[in-house]
PDB file of C-alpha atoms in Angstrom:
ATOM      1  CA  CYS T 984     -92.276  91.882   6.797  1.00  0.00           C
ATOM      2  CA  LEU T 985     -90.587  89.438   4.964  1.00  0.00           C
ATOM      3  CA  LEU T 986     -91.412  86.173   6.476  1.00  0.00           C
ATOM      4  CA  GLY T 987     -95.437  87.522   7.142  1.00  0.00           C
ATOM      5  CA  ALA T 988     -95.749  88.043   3.198  1.00  0.00           C
ATOM      6  CA  ALA T 989     -93.862  84.591   2.366  1.00  0.00           C
ATOM      7  CA  LEU T 990     -96.270  82.912   5.376  1.00  0.00           C
ATOM      8  CA  GLY T 991     -99.625  84.972   4.002  1.00  0.00           C
ATOM      9  CA  ILE T 992     -99.390  83.514   0.521  1.00  0.00           C
ATOM     10  CA  TRP T 993     -98.110  79.802   1.952  1.00  0.00           C
ATOM     11  CA  VAL T 994    -101.484  79.989   4.413  1.00  0.00           C
ATOM     12  CA  MET T 995    -103.561  81.340   0.944  1.00  0.00           C
ATOM     13  CA  GLY T 996    -102.325  78.308  -1.273  1.00  0.00           C
ATOM     14  CA  LEU T 997    -100.710  81.076  -3.698  1.00  0.00           C
ATOM     15  CA  ASP T 998     -98.052  81.531  -6.079  1.00  0.00           C
ATOM     16  CA  VAL T 999     -95.605  84.109  -5.660  1.00  0.00           C
ATOM     17  CA  SER T1000     -96.308  85.870  -9.037  1.00  0.00           C
ATOM     18  CA  VAL T1001     -95.378  88.787 -10.039  1.00  0.00           C
ATOM     19  CA  THR T1002     -98.260  90.742  -8.019  1.00  0.00           C
ATOM     20  CA  ALA T1003     -96.809  89.513  -4.876  1.00  0.00           C
ATOM     21  CA  VAL T1004     -93.836  90.387  -5.098  1.00  0.00           C
ATOM     22  CA  LEU T1005     -94.602  94.361  -6.200  1.00  0.00           C
ATOM     23  CA  GLY T1006     -97.336  93.687  -3.914  1.00  0.00           C
ATOM     24  CA  ILE T1007     -93.717  92.639  -1.031  1.00  0.00           C
ATOM     25  CA  VAL T1008     -91.523  95.335  -1.964  1.00  0.00           C
ATOM     26  CA  SER T1009     -94.327  98.434  -1.245  1.00  0.00           C
ATOM     27  CA  LEU T1010     -94.706  96.538   1.403  1.00  0.00           C
ATOM     28  CA  MET T1011     -90.970  96.892   2.325  1.00  0.00           C
ATOM     29  CA  GLY T1012     -91.371 100.592   1.386  1.00  0.00           C
ATOM     30  CA  ILE T1013     -94.032 101.800   3.265  1.00  0.00           C
ATOM     31  CA  LEU T1014     -91.545  99.655   5.893  1.00  0.00           C
ATOM     32  CA  VAL T1015     -89.135 102.131   5.502  1.00  0.00           C
ATOM     33  CA  ARG T1016     -90.963 104.822   4.701  1.00  0.00           C
ATOM     34  CA  ASN T1017     -92.794 104.301   8.684  1.00  0.00           C
ATOM     35  CA  GLY T1018     -89.092 103.979  10.332  1.00  0.00           C
ATOM     36  CA  ILE T1019     -87.768 107.139   8.820  1.00  0.00           C
ATOM     37  CA  ILE T1020     -90.570 108.658   9.988  1.00  0.00           C
ATOM     38  CA  MET T1021     -90.305 107.666  13.996  1.00  0.00           C
ATOM     39  CA  LEU T1022     -86.353 108.189  13.656  1.00  0.00           C
ATOM     40  CA  ASP T1023     -86.916 111.895  12.764  1.00  0.00           C
ATOM     41  CA  TYR T1024     -88.922 112.467  14.748  1.00  0.00           C
ATOM     42  CA  ALA T1025     -87.173 111.346  18.027  1.00  0.00           C
ATOM     43  CA  ASP T1026     -83.979 112.309  16.440  1.00  0.00           C
ATOM     44  CA  GLU T1027     -85.883 115.857  16.895  1.00  0.00           C
ATOM     45  CA  LEU T1028     -87.209 115.381  20.533  1.00  0.00           C
ATOM     46  CA  ARG T1029     -83.456 114.610  22.003  1.00  0.00           C
ATOM     47  CA  GLU T1030     -81.830 117.846  19.729  1.00  0.00           C
ATOM     48  CA  LYS T1031     -85.146 120.274  21.163  1.00  0.00           C
ATOM     49  CA  GLU T1032     -85.770 118.759  24.607  1.00  0.00           C
ATOM     50  CA  GLY T1033     -82.980 117.080  25.328  1.00  0.00           C
ATOM     51  CA  LEU T1034     -84.772 113.176  25.724  1.00  0.00           C
ATOM     52  CA  THR T1035     -82.577 110.477  26.053  1.00  0.00           C
ATOM     53  CA  VAL T1036     -82.850 107.522  23.270  1.00  0.00           C
ATOM     54  CA  ARG T1037     -85.511 105.457  24.913  1.00  0.00           C
ATOM     55  CA  GLU T1038     -87.688 108.533  25.947  1.00  0.00           C
ATOM     56  CA  ALA T1039     -87.688 110.207  22.748  1.00  0.00           C
ATOM     57  CA  ALA T1040     -88.078 106.713  21.338  1.00  0.00           C
ATOM     58  CA  LEU T1041     -91.687 105.844  23.392  1.00  0.00           C
ATOM     59  CA  HIS T1042     -92.863 109.775  22.705  1.00  0.00           C
ATOM     60  CA  SER T1043     -92.088 109.719  19.132  1.00  0.00           C
ATOM     61  CA  ALA T1044     -94.000 105.981  18.992  1.00  0.00           C
ATOM     62  CA  LYS T1045     -96.655 107.018  21.182  1.00  0.00           C
ATOM     63  CA  ARG T1046     -97.487 111.019  19.378  1.00  0.00           C
ATOM     64  CA  ARG T1047     -96.511 109.524  15.562  1.00  0.00           C
ATOM     65  CA  MET T1048     -98.281 105.966  15.549  1.00  0.00           C
ATOM     66  CA  ARG T1049    -101.334 106.821  14.793  1.00  0.00           C
ATOM     67  CA  PRO T1050    -101.415 108.850  11.621  1.00  0.00           C
ATOM     68  CA  ILE T1051     -98.655 106.803  10.454  1.00  0.00           C
ATOM     69  CA  PHE T1052    -101.448 103.515  10.711  1.00  0.00           C
ATOM     70  CA  LEU T1053    -104.169 105.819   9.044  1.00  0.00           C
ATOM     71  CA  THR T1054    -101.253 106.535   6.499  1.00  0.00           C
ATOM     72  CA  SER T1055    -101.008 102.970   5.934  1.00  0.00           C
ATOM     73  CA  ALA T1056    -104.454 102.291   5.486  1.00  0.00           C
ATOM     74  CA  ALA T1057    -105.841 104.952   3.710  1.00  0.00           C
ATOM     75  CA  ALA T1058    -102.794 104.095   0.873  1.00  0.00           C
ATOM     76  CA  SER T1059    -103.543 100.152   1.265  1.00  0.00           C
ATOM     77  CA  MET T1060    -107.155 100.902   0.935  1.00  0.00           C
ATOM     78  CA  GLY T1061    -106.192 102.605  -2.124  1.00  0.00           C
ATOM     79  CA  VAL T1062    -105.252  99.641  -3.781  1.00  0.00           C
ATOM     80  CA  ILE T1063    -107.810  97.195  -3.049  1.00  0.00           C
ATOM     81  CA  PRO T1064    -109.582  98.162  -6.803  1.00  0.00           C
ATOM     82  CA  MET T1065    -106.142  96.596  -7.834  1.00  0.00           C
ATOM     83  CA  ILE T1066    -106.245  93.520  -5.695  1.00  0.00           C
ATOM     84  CA  LEU T1067    -109.986  92.256  -7.125  1.00  0.00           C
TER      85      LEU T1067
END
C-alpha cells in the first residue's frame, strides 16, 4: 500500500504534500476496512460451516471480493472532484 503510493507519487513526478498524505491515510483505512470485512466473513464461515482456515479464506475471498471492490470503486469515484 505505502510502497505503491510512494511509487505512484514518484512516477507522476509529484511532491509529497498534505493532500498526498491524506490520500495515503485514506487508502490505508480502506485496506484495513476491507481486511476486516474479509476476516469477519471467514470467521463466520469457520464457526457456522466448520470450514478450515484455508477453505474459509478462499470462500470468503470468492464471496466478498465483488462487493468490496464495488464499494471501494464507488468511494474512489466520489473523491475524483476533489482531485481536480
